[in-house]
Amino acid sequence: MQTEKNGQNIKMPYTAALATLRGLMLIGLLPMAGSMGLRALGHDGSAYLPFLIIGTILCAILGFCWGIIWVRSRVLAGRMREFLNSDRPLMRWTYTAGEWQRLRETAWQSEKDVWQFQMGCLSVLFALTGLLTGVMVGADEGWAEAVVGAASGLGIGLLVGGGIGGIVAGLNHGVARRAYHDEVPAQVALGWQEILFDNEYFRGNGMTRFIRSAELGEGYPPSALVFEIYWPQFRRGTEQEWVISVPPRVLRTLEETLPAVIGSPPDAP
């Protein structure tokens, strides 16, 4: 998703997280739909009330998280737009269609198989949980019952883990495919303690959050700009590394600009 104002195209932040949460909300709807369907078939609805409650709570929690991230996305997009329309950028560039195609190809090659790993991990996790649960439940009745319980728990765990893992992995795979087919080239803008790259944005204050270092290294295309950022966040920790591919055409200008990006404030004496 993009917004445009004063000629600046902004790619909305957190689009992947929002898409994933929307999909996960469908998981919460499944027990609700199952409970309502059974009641429609004439079954006693009270027996399925727990499923309805669980589904409602899950959807409410996920919906609340989605709303928070949606608001955060709009606020951050406004800050990105304000940065681009100000005089703070010391340097900026937009990738050409060819450069952007190569970057998307590289990202797709590194991410296209991640969904299989995610699905496998969730399947194994739920299978082990079901296996242990079945053993503990059946152990009170004897070894035969423990074996039967273990087999039943293993099968149920595989089904549940495979189902949930398939949904989560499918959502992430879909997000990666959408990113691969995004033909609008990303833009980069650098200011003092400020970075905008595609739909990511950071602005430091030089004290509690700041760019610790910026170095040019080897990458693809030939050079990569590596930022070490100190940014205390609950979900990411305090240290982050941002890697931005640098086209050869902007390399010399970037080398001249980098000291000002991590140096003293522009208005410092």
Coordinates of C-alpha atoms in Angstrom, one line a residue:
M1 CA 0.0 0.0 0.0
Q2 CA 1.2 3.5 -0.9
T3 CA 0.1 7.0 -0.1
E4 CA 1.1 10.1 -2.0
K5 CA 1.4 13.7 -1.0
N6 CA 3.4 16.6 -2.5
G7 CA 4.8 14.1 -5.1
Q8 CA 6.2 11.8 -2.5
N9 CA 5.3 8.1 -2.7
I10 CA 5.2 6.5 0.7
K11 CA 5.1 2.7 1.2
M12 CA 3.0 2.1 4.3
P13 CA 4.9 0.5 7.2
Y14 CA 3.9 -2.8 8.8
T15 CA 1.9 -4.0 5.8
A16 CA 3.3 -7.5 6.3
A17 CA 2.3 -7.6 10.0
L18 CA -1.2 -6.3 9.2
A19 CA -1.8 -8.9 6.5
T20 CA -0.6 -11.7 8.9
L21 CA -2.8 -10.5 11.7
R22 CA -5.8 -10.4 9.4
G23 CA -5.1 -14.0 8.4
L24 CA -4.7 -15.1 12.0
M25 CA -8.1 -13.6 12.8
L26 CA -9.5 -16.2 10.5
I27 CA -8.2 -18.9 12.8
G28 CA -10.2 -17.3 15.6
L29 CA -13.3 -17.4 13.5
L30 CA -13.0 -21.2 12.9
P31 CA -14.2 -22.3 16.4
M32 CA -16.9 -19.6 16.3
A33 CA -18.1 -20.8 12.9
G34 CA -18.0 -24.5 14.0
S35 CA -20.0 -23.8 17.1
M36 CA -22.6 -21.8 15.2
G37 CA -22.8 -24.5 12.5
L38 CA -23.4 -27.3 15.0
R39 CA -26.1 -25.3 16.7
A40 CA -27.7 -24.7 13.3
L41 CA -27.7 -28.5 12.7
G42 CA -29.7 -28.9 15.9
H43 CA -27.0 -29.9 18.4
D44 CA -27.0 -28.6 21.9
G45 CA -25.2 -25.3 21.8
S46 CA -24.1 -25.4 25.4
A47 CA -21.6 -28.1 24.7
Y48 CA -19.8 -25.9 22.2
L49 CA -20.0 -22.7 24.2
P50 CA -16.3 -22.9 25.2
F51 CA -15.3 -22.9 21.6
L52 CA -17.4 -19.9 20.9
I53 CA -15.8 -18.1 23.8
I54 CA -12.3 -19.0 22.8
G55 CA -12.8 -17.9 19.3
T56 CA -14.3 -14.6 20.4
I57 CA -11.5 -13.9 22.8
L58 CA -8.8 -14.8 20.2
C59 CA -10.5 -12.5 17.5
A60 CA -10.8 -9.7 20.0
I61 CA -7.1 -9.9 21.0
L62 CA -5.9 -10.1 17.4
G63 CA -8.2 -7.3 16.4
F64 CA -7.0 -5.1 19.1
C65 CA -3.4 -5.7 18.1
W66 CA -4.3 -5.1 14.4
G67 CA -5.8 -1.7 15.4
I68 CA -2.8 -0.6 17.4
I69 CA -0.4 -1.5 14.5
W70 CA -2.7 0.2 11.9
V71 CA -2.6 3.4 13.9
R72 CA 1.1 3.1 14.4
S73 CA 1.5 2.6 10.6
R74 CA -0.4 5.8 9.8
V75 CA 1.6 7.8 12.3
L76 CA 4.9 6.5 11.1
A77 CA 3.9 7.1 7.4
G78 CA 3.1 10.7 8.4
R79 CA 6.6 11.1 9.9
M80 CA 8.2 9.6 6.8
R81 CA 6.2 11.9 4.5
E82 CA 7.2 14.9 6.7
F83 CA 10.8 13.9 6.5
L84 CA 10.8 13.6 2.7
N85 CA 9.1 17.0 2.3
S86 CA 11.5 18.8 4.7
D87 CA 15.0 20.1 4.2
R88 CA 16.5 17.5 6.6
P89 CA 17.5 14.8 4.0
L90 CA 21.2 15.2 3.2
M91 CA 21.0 12.6 0.4
R92 CA 18.3 10.6 -1.3
W93 CA 17.9 8.2 -4.2
T94 CA 15.3 5.9 -5.8
Y95 CA 16.3 2.6 -7.3
T96 CA 15.9 2.1 -11.0
A97 CA 13.6 -0.5 -12.3
G98 CA 16.5 -2.8 -13.0
E99 CA 18.1 -2.3 -9.6
W100 CA 14.8 -2.9 -7.8
Q101 CA 14.2 -6.1 -9.8
R102 CA 17.6 -7.5 -8.7
L103 CA 16.9 -6.6 -5.1
R104 CA 13.5 -8.3 -5.2
E105 CA 15.0 -11.4 -6.7
T106 CA 17.6 -11.5 -4.0
A107 CA 15.0 -11.1 -1.2
W108 CA 12.7 -13.7 -2.8
Q109 CA 15.5 -16.3 -3.0
S110 CA 16.3 -15.8 0.7
E111 CA 12.7 -15.9 1.9
K112 CA 10.8 -18.2 -0.5
D113 CA 11.5 -21.4 1.5
V114 CA 11.0 -20.0 5.0
W115 CA 7.3 -20.9 5.0
Q116 CA 8.2 -24.6 4.8
F117 CA 10.4 -24.3 7.9
Q118 CA 7.7 -22.5 9.8
M119 CA 5.1 -25.1 8.9
G120 CA 7.4 -28.0 9.9
C121 CA 8.3 -26.4 13.3
L122 CA 4.7 -25.8 14.3
S123 CA 3.7 -29.3 13.2
V124 CA 6.5 -30.9 15.3
L125 CA 5.8 -28.6 18.3
F126 CA 2.1 -29.5 18.4
A127 CA 2.8 -33.2 17.7
L128 CA 5.2 -33.4 20.7
T129 CA 2.6 -31.6 22.9
G130 CA -0.1 -34.1 21.8
L131 CA 2.2 -37.0 22.4
L132 CA 3.2 -36.0 25.9
T133 CA -0.4 -35.2 26.7
G134 CA -1.6 -38.5 25.5
V135 CA 1.0 -40.4 27.5
M136 CA 0.1 -38.5 30.7
V137 CA -3.6 -39.1 30.3
G138 CA -3.3 -42.7 29.4
A139 CA -0.6 -43.6 31.9
D140 CA -3.1 -43.8 34.8
E141 CA -4.9 -46.7 33.1
G142 CA -1.8 -48.7 32.1
W143 CA 0.9 -49.0 29.5
A144 CA -1.6 -50.1 26.8
E145 CA -3.7 -47.0 27.3
A146 CA -0.6 -44.8 27.4
V147 CA 0.5 -46.1 24.0
V148 CA -3.0 -45.5 22.6
G149 CA -3.1 -42.1 24.1
A150 CA 0.3 -41.2 22.8
A151 CA -0.6 -42.3 19.3
S152 CA -3.9 -40.4 19.4
G153 CA -2.2 -37.3 20.8
L154 CA 0.5 -37.5 18.2
G155 CA -2.0 -37.7 15.4
I156 CA -4.2 -34.9 16.7
G157 CA -1.1 -32.7 17.4
L158 CA 0.1 -33.2 13.8
L159 CA -3.3 -32.3 12.4
V160 CA -3.6 -29.2 14.6
G161 CA 0.0 -28.1 14.1
G162 CA -0.1 -28.7 10.4
G163 CA -3.4 -26.8 10.1
I164 CA -2.2 -23.8 12.1
G165 CA 1.3 -24.0 10.7
G166 CA -0.1 -24.1 7.2
I167 CA -2.2 -21.0 7.7
V168 CA 0.7 -19.0 9.3
A169 CA 3.2 -20.2 6.7
G170 CA 0.8 -19.5 3.9
L171 CA 0.3 -16.0 5.1
N172 CA 4.0 -15.3 5.3
H173 CA 4.5 -16.9 1.9
G174 CA 1.8 -14.7 0.5
V175 CA 3.4 -11.6 2.0
A176 CA 6.8 -12.5 0.5
R177 CA 5.1 -13.0 -2.9
R178 CA 3.4 -9.6 -2.7
A179 CA 6.8 -8.0 -1.9
Y180 CA 8.3 -9.8 -4.9
H181 CA 5.7 -8.5 -7.2
D182 CA 5.9 -4.9 -5.9
E183 CA 7.2 -3.1 -9.0
V184 CA 7.3 0.4 -7.4
P185 CA 11.0 1.0 -6.6
A186 CA 12.0 1.7 -3.1
Q187 CA 13.5 5.1 -2.1
V188 CA 16.2 5.9 0.3
A189 CA 16.7 9.2 2.2
L190 CA 19.4 9.9 4.8
G191 CA 19.6 12.8 7.2
W192 CA 21.3 13.5 10.5
Q193 CA 20.5 10.5 12.7
E194 CA 17.7 9.7 10.2
I195 CA 17.1 6.9 7.8
L196 CA 14.2 6.1 5.4
F197 CA 14.5 2.9 3.4
D198 CA 11.5 1.6 1.5
N199 CA 8.8 1.3 4.2
E200 CA 11.2 1.4 7.2
Y201 CA 12.0 4.6 9.1
F202 CA 14.3 5.6 11.9
R203 CA 15.0 8.9 13.5
G204 CA 17.4 9.1 16.4
N205 CA 17.9 11.9 18.9
G206 CA 21.7 11.4 19.4
M207 CA 21.2 10.2 23.1
T208 CA 18.7 7.5 23.9
R209 CA 18.5 6.2 20.3
F210 CA 21.1 6.8 17.7
I211 CA 23.0 5.5 14.7
R212 CA 26.1 4.0 16.3
S213 CA 28.0 3.4 13.1
A214 CA 27.7 3.4 9.3
E215 CA 30.0 1.4 7.0
L216 CA 30.2 0.5 3.4
G217 CA 30.8 -3.1 2.7
E218 CA 30.5 -5.7 0.0
G219 CA 27.0 -6.7 -1.1
Y220 CA 24.7 -7.1 -4.1
P221 CA 24.7 -4.6 -5.8
P222 CA 28.4 -4.2 -5.4
S223 CA 28.2 -2.1 -2.2
A224 CA 26.0 -2.4 0.9
L225 CA 25.5 0.3 3.5
V226 CA 25.4 -1.2 7.0
F227 CA 24.0 0.8 9.9
E228 CA 24.4 -0.2 13.5
I229 CA 21.5 1.3 15.4
Y230 CA 21.0 1.6 19.1
W231 CA 17.2 1.7 19.5
P232 CA 15.7 0.2 22.7
Q233 CA 12.5 -1.7 21.7
F234 CA 10.7 -4.5 23.5
R235 CA 10.1 -6.6 20.4
R236 CA 13.6 -6.1 18.8
G237 CA 16.0 -5.5 21.6
T238 CA 18.4 -2.6 21.7
E239 CA 20.8 -3.3 18.9
Q240 CA 19.7 -3.4 15.3
E241 CA 21.5 -3.7 11.9
W242 CA 20.1 -2.2 8.8
V243 CA 21.6 -3.1 5.5
I244 CA 20.8 -0.9 2.4
S245 CA 22.0 -1.8 -1.1
V246 CA 23.9 1.0 -2.7
P247 CA 23.9 1.5 -6.5
P248 CA 27.4 2.4 -7.9
R249 CA 26.0 5.6 -9.3
V250 CA 25.5 7.1 -5.8
L251 CA 28.5 5.6 -4.1
R252 CA 30.8 8.6 -4.3
T253 CA 28.2 11.0 -3.1
L254 CA 27.3 8.6 -0.3
E255 CA 30.9 8.4 0.9
E256 CA 31.0 12.2 1.2
T257 CA 27.6 12.4 3.0
L258 CA 28.0 9.6 5.6
P259 CA 30.1 11.6 8.1
A260 CA 27.2 14.1 8.3
V261 CA 24.7 11.4 8.9
I262 CA 26.3 10.1 12.1
G263 CA 28.3 13.2 13.1
S264 CA 27.3 16.3 15.1
P265 CA 23.9 17.9 14.6
P266 CA 23.7 20.3 11.7
D267 CA 23.2 23.4 14.0
A268 CA 26.0 22.4 16.4
P269 CA 28.7 25.0 16.7

